[in-house]
PDB file of C-alpha atoms in Angstrom:
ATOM      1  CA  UNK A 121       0.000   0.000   0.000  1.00  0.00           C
ATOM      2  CA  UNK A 122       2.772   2.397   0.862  1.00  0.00           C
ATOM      3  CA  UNK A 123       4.718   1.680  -2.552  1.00  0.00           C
ATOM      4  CA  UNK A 124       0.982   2.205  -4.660  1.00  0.00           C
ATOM      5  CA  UNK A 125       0.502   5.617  -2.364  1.00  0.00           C
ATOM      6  CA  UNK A 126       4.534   6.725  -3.352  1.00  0.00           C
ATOM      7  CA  UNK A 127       3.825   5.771  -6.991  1.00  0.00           C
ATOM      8  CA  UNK A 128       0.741   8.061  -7.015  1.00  0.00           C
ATOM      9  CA  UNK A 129       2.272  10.751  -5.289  1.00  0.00           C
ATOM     10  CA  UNK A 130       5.498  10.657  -8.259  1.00  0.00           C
ATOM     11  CA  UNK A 131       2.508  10.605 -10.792  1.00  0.00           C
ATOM     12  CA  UNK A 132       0.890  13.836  -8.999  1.00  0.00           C
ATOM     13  CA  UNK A 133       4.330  15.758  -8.972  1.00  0.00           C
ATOM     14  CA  UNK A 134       5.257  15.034 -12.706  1.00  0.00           C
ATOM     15  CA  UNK A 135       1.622  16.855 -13.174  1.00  0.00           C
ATOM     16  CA  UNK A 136      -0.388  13.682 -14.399  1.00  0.00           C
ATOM     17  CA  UNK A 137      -4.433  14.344 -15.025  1.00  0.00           C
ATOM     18  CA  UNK A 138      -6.312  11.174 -14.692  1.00  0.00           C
ATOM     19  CA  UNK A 139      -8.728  12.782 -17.792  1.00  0.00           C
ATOM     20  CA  UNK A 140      -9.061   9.602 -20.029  1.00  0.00           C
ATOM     21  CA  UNK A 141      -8.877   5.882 -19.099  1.00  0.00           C
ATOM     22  CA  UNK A 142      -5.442   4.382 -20.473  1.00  0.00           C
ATOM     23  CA  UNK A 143      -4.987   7.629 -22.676  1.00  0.00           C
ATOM     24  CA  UNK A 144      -1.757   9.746 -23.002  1.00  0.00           C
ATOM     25  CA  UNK A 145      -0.112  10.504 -19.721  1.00  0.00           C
ATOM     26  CA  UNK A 146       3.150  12.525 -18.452  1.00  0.00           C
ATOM     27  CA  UNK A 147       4.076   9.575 -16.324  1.00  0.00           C
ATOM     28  CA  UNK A 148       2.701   6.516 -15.360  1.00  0.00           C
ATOM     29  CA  UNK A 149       4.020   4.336 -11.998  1.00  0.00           C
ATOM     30  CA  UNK A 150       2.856   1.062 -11.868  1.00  0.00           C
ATOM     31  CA  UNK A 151       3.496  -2.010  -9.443  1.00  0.00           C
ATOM     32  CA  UNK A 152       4.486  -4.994 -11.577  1.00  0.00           C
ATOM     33  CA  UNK A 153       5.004  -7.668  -8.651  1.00  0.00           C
ATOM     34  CA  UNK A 154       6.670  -7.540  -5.214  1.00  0.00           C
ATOM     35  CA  UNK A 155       8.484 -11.201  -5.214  1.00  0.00           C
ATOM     36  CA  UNK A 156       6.332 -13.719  -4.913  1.00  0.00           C
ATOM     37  CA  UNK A 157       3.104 -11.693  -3.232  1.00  0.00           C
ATOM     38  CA  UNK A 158       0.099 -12.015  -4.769  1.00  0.00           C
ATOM     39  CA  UNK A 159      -2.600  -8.805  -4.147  1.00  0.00           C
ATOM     40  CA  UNK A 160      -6.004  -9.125  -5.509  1.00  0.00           C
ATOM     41  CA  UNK A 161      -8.223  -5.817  -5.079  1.00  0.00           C
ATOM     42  CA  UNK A 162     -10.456  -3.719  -6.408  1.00  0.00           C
ATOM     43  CA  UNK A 163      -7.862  -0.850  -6.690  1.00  0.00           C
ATOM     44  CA  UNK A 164      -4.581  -3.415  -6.967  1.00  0.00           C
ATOM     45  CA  UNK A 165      -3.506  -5.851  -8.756  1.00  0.00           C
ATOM     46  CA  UNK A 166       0.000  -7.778  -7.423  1.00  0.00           C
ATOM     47  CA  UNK A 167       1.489  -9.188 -10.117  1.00  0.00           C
ATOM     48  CA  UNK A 168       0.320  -6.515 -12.504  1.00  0.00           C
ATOM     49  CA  UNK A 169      -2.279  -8.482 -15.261  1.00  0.00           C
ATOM     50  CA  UNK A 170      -1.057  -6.422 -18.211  1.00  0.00           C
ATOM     51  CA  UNK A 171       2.983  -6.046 -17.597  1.00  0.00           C
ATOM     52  CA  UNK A 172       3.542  -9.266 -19.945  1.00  0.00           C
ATOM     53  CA  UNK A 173       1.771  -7.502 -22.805  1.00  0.00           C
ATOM     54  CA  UNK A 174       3.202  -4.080 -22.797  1.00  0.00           C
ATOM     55  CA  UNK A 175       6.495  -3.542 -25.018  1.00  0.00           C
ATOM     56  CA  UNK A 176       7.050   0.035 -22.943  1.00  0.00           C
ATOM     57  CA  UNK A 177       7.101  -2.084 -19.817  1.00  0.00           C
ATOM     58  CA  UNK A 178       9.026  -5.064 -20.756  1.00  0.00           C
ATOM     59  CA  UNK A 179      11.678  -3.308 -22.945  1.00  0.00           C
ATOM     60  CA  UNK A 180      12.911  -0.878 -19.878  1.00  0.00           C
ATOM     61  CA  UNK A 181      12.144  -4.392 -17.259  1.00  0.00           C
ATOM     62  CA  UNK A 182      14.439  -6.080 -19.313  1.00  0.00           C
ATOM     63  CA  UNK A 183      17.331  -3.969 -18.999  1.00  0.00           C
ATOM     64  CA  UNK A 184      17.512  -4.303 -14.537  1.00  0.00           C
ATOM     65  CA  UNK A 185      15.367  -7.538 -14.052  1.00  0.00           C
ATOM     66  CA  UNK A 186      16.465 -10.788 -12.379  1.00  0.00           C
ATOM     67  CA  UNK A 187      17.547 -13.377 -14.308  1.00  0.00           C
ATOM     68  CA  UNK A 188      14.659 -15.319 -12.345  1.00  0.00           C
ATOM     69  CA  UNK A 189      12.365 -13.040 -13.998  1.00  0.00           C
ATOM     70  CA  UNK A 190      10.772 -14.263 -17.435  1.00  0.00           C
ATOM     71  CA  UNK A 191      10.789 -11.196 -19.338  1.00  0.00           C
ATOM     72  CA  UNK A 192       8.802 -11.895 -22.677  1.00  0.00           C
ATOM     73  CA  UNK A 193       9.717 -10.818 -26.160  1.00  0.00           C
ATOM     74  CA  UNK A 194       6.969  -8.397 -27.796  1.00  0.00           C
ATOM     75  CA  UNK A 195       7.081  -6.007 -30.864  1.00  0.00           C
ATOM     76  CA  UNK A 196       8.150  -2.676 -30.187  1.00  0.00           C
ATOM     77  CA  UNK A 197       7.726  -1.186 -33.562  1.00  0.00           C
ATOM     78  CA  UNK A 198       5.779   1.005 -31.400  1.00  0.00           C
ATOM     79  CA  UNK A 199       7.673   2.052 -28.746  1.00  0.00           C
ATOM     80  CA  UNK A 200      10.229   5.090 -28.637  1.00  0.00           C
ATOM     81  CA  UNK A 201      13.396   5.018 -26.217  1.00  0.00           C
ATOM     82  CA  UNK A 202      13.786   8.362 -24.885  1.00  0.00           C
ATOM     83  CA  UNK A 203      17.527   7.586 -23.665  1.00  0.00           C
ATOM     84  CA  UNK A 204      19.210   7.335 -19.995  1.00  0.00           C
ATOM     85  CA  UNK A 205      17.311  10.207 -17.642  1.00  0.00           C
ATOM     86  CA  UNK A 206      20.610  11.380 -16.851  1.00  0.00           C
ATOM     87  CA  UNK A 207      21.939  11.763 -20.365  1.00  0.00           C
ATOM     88  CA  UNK A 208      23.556   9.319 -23.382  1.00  0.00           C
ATOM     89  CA  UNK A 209      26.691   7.426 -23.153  1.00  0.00           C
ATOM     90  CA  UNK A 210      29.409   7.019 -25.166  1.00  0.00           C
ATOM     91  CA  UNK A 211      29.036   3.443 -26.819  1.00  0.00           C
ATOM     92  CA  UNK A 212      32.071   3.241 -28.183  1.00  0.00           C
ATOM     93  CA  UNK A 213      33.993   3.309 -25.541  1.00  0.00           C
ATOM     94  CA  UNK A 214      36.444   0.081 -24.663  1.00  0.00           C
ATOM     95  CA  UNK A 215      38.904  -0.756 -22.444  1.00  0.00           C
ATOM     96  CA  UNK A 216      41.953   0.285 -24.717  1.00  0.00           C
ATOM     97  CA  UNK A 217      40.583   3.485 -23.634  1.00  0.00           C
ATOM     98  CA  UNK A 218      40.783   2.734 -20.531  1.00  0.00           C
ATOM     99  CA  UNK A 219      44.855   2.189 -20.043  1.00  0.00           C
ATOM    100  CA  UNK A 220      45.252   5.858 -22.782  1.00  0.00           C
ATOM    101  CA  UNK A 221      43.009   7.722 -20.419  1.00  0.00           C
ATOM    102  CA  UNK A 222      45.194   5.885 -17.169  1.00  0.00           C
ATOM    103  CA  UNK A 223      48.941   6.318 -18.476  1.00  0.00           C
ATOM    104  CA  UNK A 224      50.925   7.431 -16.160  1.00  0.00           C
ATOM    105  CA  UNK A 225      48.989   6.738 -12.687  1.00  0.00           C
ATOM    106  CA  UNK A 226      50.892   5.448 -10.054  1.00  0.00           C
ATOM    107  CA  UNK A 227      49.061   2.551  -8.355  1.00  0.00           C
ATOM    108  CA  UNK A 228      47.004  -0.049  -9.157  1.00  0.00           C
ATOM    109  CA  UNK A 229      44.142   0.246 -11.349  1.00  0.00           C
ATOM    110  CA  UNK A 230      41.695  -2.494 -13.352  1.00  0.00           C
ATOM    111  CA  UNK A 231      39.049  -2.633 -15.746  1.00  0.00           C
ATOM    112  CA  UNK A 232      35.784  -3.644 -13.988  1.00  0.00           C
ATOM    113  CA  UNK A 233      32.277  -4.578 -14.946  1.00  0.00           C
ATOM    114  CA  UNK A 234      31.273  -6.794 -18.035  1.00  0.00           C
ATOM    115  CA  UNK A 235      34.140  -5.481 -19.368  1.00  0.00           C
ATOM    116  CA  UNK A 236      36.763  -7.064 -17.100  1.00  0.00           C
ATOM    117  CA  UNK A 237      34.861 -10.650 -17.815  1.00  0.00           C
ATOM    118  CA  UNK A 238      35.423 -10.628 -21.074  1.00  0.00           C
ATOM    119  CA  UNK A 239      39.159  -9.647 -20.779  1.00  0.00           C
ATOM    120  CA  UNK A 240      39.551 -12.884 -18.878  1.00  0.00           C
ATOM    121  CA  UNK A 241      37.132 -15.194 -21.382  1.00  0.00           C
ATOM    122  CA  UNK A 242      39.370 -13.288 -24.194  1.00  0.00           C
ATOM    123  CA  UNK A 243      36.325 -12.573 -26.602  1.00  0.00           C
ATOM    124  CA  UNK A 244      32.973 -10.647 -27.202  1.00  0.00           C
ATOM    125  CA  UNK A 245      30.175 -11.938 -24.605  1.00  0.00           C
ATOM    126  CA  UNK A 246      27.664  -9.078 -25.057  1.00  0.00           C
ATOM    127  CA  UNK A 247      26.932  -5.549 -25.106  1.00  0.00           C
ATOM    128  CA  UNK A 248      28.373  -2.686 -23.026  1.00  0.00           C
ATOM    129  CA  UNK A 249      26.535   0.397 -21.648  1.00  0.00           C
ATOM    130  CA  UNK A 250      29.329   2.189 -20.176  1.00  0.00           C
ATOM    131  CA  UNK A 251      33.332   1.816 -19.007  1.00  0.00           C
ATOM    132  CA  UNK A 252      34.390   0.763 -15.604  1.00  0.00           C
ATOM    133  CA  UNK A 253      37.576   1.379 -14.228  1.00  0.00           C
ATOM    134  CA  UNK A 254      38.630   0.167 -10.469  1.00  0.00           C
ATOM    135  CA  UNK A 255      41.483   2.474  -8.543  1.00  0.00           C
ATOM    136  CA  UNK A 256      42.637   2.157  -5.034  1.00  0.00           C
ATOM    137  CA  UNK A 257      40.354   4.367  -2.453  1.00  0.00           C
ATOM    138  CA  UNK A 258      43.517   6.197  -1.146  1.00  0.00           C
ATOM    139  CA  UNK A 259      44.340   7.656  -4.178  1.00  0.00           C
ATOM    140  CA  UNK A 260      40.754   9.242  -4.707  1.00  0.00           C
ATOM    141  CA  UNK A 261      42.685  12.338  -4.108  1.00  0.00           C
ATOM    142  CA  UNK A 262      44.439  12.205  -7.778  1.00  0.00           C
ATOM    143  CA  UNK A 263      41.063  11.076  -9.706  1.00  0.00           C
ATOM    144  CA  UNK A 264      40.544  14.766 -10.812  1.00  0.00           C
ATOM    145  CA  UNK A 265      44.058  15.403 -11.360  1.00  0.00           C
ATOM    146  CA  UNK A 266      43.641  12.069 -13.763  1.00  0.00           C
ATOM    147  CA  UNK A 267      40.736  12.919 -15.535  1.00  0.00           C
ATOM    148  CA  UNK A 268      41.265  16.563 -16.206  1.00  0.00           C
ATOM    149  CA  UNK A 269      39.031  17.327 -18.858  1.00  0.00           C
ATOM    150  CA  UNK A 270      35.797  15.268 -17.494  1.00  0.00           C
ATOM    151  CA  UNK A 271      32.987  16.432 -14.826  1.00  0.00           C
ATOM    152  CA  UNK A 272      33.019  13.720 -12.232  1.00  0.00           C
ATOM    153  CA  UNK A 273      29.329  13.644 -10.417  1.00  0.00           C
ATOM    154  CA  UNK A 274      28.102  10.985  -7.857  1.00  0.00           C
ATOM    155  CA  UNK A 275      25.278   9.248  -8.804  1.00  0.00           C
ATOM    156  CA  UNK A 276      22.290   8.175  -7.283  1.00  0.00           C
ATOM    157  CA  UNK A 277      18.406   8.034  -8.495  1.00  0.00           C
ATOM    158  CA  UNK A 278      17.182  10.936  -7.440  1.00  0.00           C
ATOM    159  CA  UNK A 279      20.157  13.426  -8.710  1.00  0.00           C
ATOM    160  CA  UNK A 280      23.754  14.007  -9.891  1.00  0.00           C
ATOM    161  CA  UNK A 281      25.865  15.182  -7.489  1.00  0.00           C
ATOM    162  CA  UNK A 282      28.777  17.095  -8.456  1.00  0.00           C
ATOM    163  CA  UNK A 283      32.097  15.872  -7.210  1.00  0.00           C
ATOM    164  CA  UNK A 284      34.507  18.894  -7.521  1.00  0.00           C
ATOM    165  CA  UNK A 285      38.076  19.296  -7.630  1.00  0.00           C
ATOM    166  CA  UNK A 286      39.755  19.542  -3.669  1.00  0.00           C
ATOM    167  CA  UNK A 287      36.791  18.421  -2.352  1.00  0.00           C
ATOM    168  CA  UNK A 288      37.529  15.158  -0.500  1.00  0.00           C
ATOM    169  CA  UNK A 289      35.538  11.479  -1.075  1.00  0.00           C
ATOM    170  CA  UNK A 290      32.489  10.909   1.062  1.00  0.00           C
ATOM    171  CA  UNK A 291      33.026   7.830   3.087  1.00  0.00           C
ATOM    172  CA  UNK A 292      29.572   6.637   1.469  1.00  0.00           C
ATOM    173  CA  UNK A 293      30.463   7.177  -1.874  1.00  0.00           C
ATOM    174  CA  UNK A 294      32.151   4.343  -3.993  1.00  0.00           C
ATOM    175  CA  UNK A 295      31.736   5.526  -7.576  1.00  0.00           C
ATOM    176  CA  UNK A 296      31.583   8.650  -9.805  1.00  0.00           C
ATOM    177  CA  UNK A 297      30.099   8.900 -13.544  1.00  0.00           C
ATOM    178  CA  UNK A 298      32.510  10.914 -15.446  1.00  0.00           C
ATOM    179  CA  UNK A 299      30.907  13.174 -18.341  1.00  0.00           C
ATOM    180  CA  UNK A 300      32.755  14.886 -21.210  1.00  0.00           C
ATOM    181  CA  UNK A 301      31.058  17.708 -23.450  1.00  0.00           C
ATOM    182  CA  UNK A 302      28.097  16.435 -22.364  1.00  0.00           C
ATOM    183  CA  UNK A 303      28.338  12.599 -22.701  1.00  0.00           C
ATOM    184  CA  UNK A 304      28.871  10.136 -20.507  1.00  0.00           C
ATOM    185  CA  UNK A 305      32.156   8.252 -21.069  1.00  0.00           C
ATOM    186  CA  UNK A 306      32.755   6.137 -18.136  1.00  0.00           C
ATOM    187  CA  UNK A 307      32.397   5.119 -13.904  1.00  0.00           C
ATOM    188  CA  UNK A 308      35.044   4.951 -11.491  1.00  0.00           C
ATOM    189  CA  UNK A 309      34.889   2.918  -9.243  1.00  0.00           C
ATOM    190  CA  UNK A 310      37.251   3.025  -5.631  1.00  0.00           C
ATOM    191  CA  UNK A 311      38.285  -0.073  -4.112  1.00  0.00           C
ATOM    192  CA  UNK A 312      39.335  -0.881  -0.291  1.00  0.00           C
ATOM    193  CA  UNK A 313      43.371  -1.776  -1.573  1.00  0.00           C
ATOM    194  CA  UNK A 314      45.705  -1.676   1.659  1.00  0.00           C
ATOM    195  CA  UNK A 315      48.322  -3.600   3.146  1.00  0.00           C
ATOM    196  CA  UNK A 316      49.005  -5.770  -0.344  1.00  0.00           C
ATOM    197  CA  UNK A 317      44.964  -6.902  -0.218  1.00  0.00           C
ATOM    198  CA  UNK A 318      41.773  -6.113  -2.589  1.00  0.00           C
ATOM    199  CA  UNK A 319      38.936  -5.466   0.194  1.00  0.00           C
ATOM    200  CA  UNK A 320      35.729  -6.615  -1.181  1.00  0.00           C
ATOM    201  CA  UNK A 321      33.525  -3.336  -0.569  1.00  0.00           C
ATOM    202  CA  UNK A 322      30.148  -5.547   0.564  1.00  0.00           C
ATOM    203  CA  UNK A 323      32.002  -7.298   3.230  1.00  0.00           C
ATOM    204  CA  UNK A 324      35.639  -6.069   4.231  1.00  0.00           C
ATOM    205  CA  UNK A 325      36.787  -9.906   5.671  1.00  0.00           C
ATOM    206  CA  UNK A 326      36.662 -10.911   2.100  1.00  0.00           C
ATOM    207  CA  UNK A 327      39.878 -10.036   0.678  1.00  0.00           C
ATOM    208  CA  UNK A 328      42.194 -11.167  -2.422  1.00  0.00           C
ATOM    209  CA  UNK A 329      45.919 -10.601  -2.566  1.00  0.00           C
ATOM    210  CA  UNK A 330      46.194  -7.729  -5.280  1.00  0.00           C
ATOM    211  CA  UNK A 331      47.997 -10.100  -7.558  1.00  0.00           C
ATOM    212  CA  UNK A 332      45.351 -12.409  -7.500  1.00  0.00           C
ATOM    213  CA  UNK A 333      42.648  -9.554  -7.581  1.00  0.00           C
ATOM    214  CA  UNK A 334      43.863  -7.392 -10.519  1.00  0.00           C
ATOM    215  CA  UNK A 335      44.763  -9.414 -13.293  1.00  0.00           C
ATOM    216  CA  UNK A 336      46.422  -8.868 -17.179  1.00  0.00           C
ATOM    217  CA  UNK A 337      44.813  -9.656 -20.567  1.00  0.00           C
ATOM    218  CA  UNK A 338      46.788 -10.998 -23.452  1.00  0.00           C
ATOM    219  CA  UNK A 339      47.546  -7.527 -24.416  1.00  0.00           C
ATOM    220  CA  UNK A 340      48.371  -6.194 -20.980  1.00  0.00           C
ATOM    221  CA  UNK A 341      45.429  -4.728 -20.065  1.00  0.00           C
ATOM    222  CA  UNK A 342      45.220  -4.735 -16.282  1.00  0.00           C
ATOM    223  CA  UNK A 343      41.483  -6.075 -14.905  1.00  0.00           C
ATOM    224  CA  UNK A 344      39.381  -6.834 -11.810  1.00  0.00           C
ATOM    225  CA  UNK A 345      39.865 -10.995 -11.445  1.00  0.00           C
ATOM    226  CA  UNK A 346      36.843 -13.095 -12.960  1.00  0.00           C
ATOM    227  CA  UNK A 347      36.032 -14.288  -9.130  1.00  0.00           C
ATOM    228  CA  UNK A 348      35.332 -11.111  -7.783  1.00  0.00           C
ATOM    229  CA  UNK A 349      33.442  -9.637 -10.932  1.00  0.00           C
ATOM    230  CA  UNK A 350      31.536 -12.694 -10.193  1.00  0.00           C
ATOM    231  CA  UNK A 351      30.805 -12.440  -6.757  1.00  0.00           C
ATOM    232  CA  UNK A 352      29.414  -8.946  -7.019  1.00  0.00           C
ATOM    233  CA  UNK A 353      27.179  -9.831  -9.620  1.00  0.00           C
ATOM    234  CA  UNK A 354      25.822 -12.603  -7.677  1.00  0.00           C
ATOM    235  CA  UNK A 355      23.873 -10.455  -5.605  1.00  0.00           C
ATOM    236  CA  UNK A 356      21.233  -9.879  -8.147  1.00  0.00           C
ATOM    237  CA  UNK A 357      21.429 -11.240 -11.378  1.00  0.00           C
ATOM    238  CA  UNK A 358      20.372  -9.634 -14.445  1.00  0.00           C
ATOM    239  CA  UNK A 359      20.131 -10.809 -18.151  1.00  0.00           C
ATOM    240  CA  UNK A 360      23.817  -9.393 -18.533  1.00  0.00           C
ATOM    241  CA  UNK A 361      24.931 -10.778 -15.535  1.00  0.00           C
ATOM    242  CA  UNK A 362      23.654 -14.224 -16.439  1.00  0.00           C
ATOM    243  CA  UNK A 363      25.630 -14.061 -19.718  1.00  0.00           C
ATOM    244  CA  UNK A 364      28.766 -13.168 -17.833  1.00  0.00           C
ATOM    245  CA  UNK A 365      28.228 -15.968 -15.276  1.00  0.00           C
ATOM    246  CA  UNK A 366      28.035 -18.317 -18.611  1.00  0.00           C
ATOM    247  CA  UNK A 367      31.099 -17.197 -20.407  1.00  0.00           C
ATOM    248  CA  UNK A 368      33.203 -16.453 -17.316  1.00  0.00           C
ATOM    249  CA  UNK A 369      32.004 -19.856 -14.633  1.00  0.00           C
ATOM    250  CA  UNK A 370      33.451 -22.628 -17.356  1.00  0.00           C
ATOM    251  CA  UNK A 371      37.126 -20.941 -17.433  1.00  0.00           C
ATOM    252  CA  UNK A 372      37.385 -20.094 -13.704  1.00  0.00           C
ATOM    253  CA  UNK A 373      40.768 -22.365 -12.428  1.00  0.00           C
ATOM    254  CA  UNK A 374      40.014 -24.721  -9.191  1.00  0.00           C
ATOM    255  CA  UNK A 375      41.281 -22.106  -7.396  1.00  0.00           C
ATOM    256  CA  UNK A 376      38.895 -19.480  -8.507  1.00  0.00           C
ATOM    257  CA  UNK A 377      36.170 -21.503  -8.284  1.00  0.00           C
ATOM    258  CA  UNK A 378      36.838 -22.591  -4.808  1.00  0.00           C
ATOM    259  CA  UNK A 379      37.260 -18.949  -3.684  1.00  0.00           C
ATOM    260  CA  UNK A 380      33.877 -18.012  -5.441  1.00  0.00           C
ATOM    261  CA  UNK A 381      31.684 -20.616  -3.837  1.00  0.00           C
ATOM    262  CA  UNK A 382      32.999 -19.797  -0.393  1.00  0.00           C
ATOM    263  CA  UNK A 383      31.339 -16.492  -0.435  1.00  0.00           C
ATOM    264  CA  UNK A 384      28.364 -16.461  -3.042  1.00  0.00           C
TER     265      UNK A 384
END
């Protein structure tokens, strides 16, 4: 009940006029499902009865679903993607961008994300929204100094913070988009790397030696080690992170794999 009265109250503030039954509307909240409850009301419906038949709901559901989640396939001749709330991104970017944007920092850094799997599995697995790159926490202080010509903002669903120049990282903060001339180009992401030891940021016991945690493609290309890409995906699986787990899972040594099932 509190989620329905939130998701009214976000249609009220965008300025939405309940004028015409399922006519044009400046936005439209909807529950689809709350795990496995089932609602059955006059005024709500838990799982949703329509969700499975509307492109403009599926298409966006598809993109941060669980894997769990059977997300049909419909025809969406008619549907129009207005883009990323916060702006486009720069598709092309890839990591060989990553180590020309990162020459000359001192300390560790690694590609990170989807990316990083397919650095290990050594070919294509899917397609990339943005660019992640992984440095050490304590050298936040040099990020700006790195990334001269970008504006760094932290991000979060209701706004984009900016993240200035001499103004040190927020303890809560472990990430920053970084925008040039208007596009978004890639995230940074700061890792817990101390005393010779990657820190997994969800739970601080869980550590890899930094050798074993930042690893080197065939071409030298430094990048966050198929375990722990793994493990933080494991928290909620997506479509993407379901592809990953496929290409990634078969290739992982005993050693790997051992690590990975201690903690998943």
């Amino acid at each position: 009940r509190e989620l329905l009265e939130l998701a009214h109250a976000l249609e009220d503030a965008a300025g939405r006029v309940r004028t015409e039954h399922w006519g044009p509307r400046t936005l439209d909240v909807d529950v689809l499902f709350v795990g496995d409850l089932t609602v059955n009301e006059p005024d709500l419906v838990v799982p949703h009865p329509l969700w499975r038949q509307r492109a403009f709901v599926v298409e966006p559901l598809r993109e941060v679903a669980d894997a769990s989640i059977d997300v049909p396939t419909l025809d969406t001749s008619g549907v129009t993607n207005l883009g990323s709330l916060w702006g486009e991104w720069d598709l092309s970017v890839t990591p060989a961008d990553a180590v020309r944007w990162m020459r000359g920092w001192d300390g560790p850094w690694a590609v990170a994300g989807g990316w990083a799997i397919e650095l290990f599995v050594g070919r294509r697995v899917r397609d990339h929204r943005d660019l992640e790159i992984a440095v050490a926490r304590a050298d936040a202080d040099r990020v700006h100094e790195q990334f001269a010509g970008w504006d760094l903002f932290f991000p979060s669903p209701v706004a984009m913070t900016r993240w200035r120049a001499g103004d040190p990282l927020p303890a809560d903060q472990h990430q920053v988009w970084a925008q040039r001339d208007g596009v978004w180009t890639h995230e940074v992401f700061f890792e817990d790397i101390r005393d010779g030891r990657l820190h997994y940021r969800r739970d601080a016991a869980v550590t890899l030696p930094v050798e074993q945690a930042i690893l080197r493609s065939a071409e030298g290309i430094p990048y966050i080690a198929p375990e722990l890409q793994l493990l933080y995906k494991a928290k909620a699986m997506r479509r993407r992170d379901e592809l990953d787990f496929a290409a990634a899972e078969p290739l992982l040594s005993d050693a790997q794999r051992a690590w990975l099932s201690l903690y998943r």
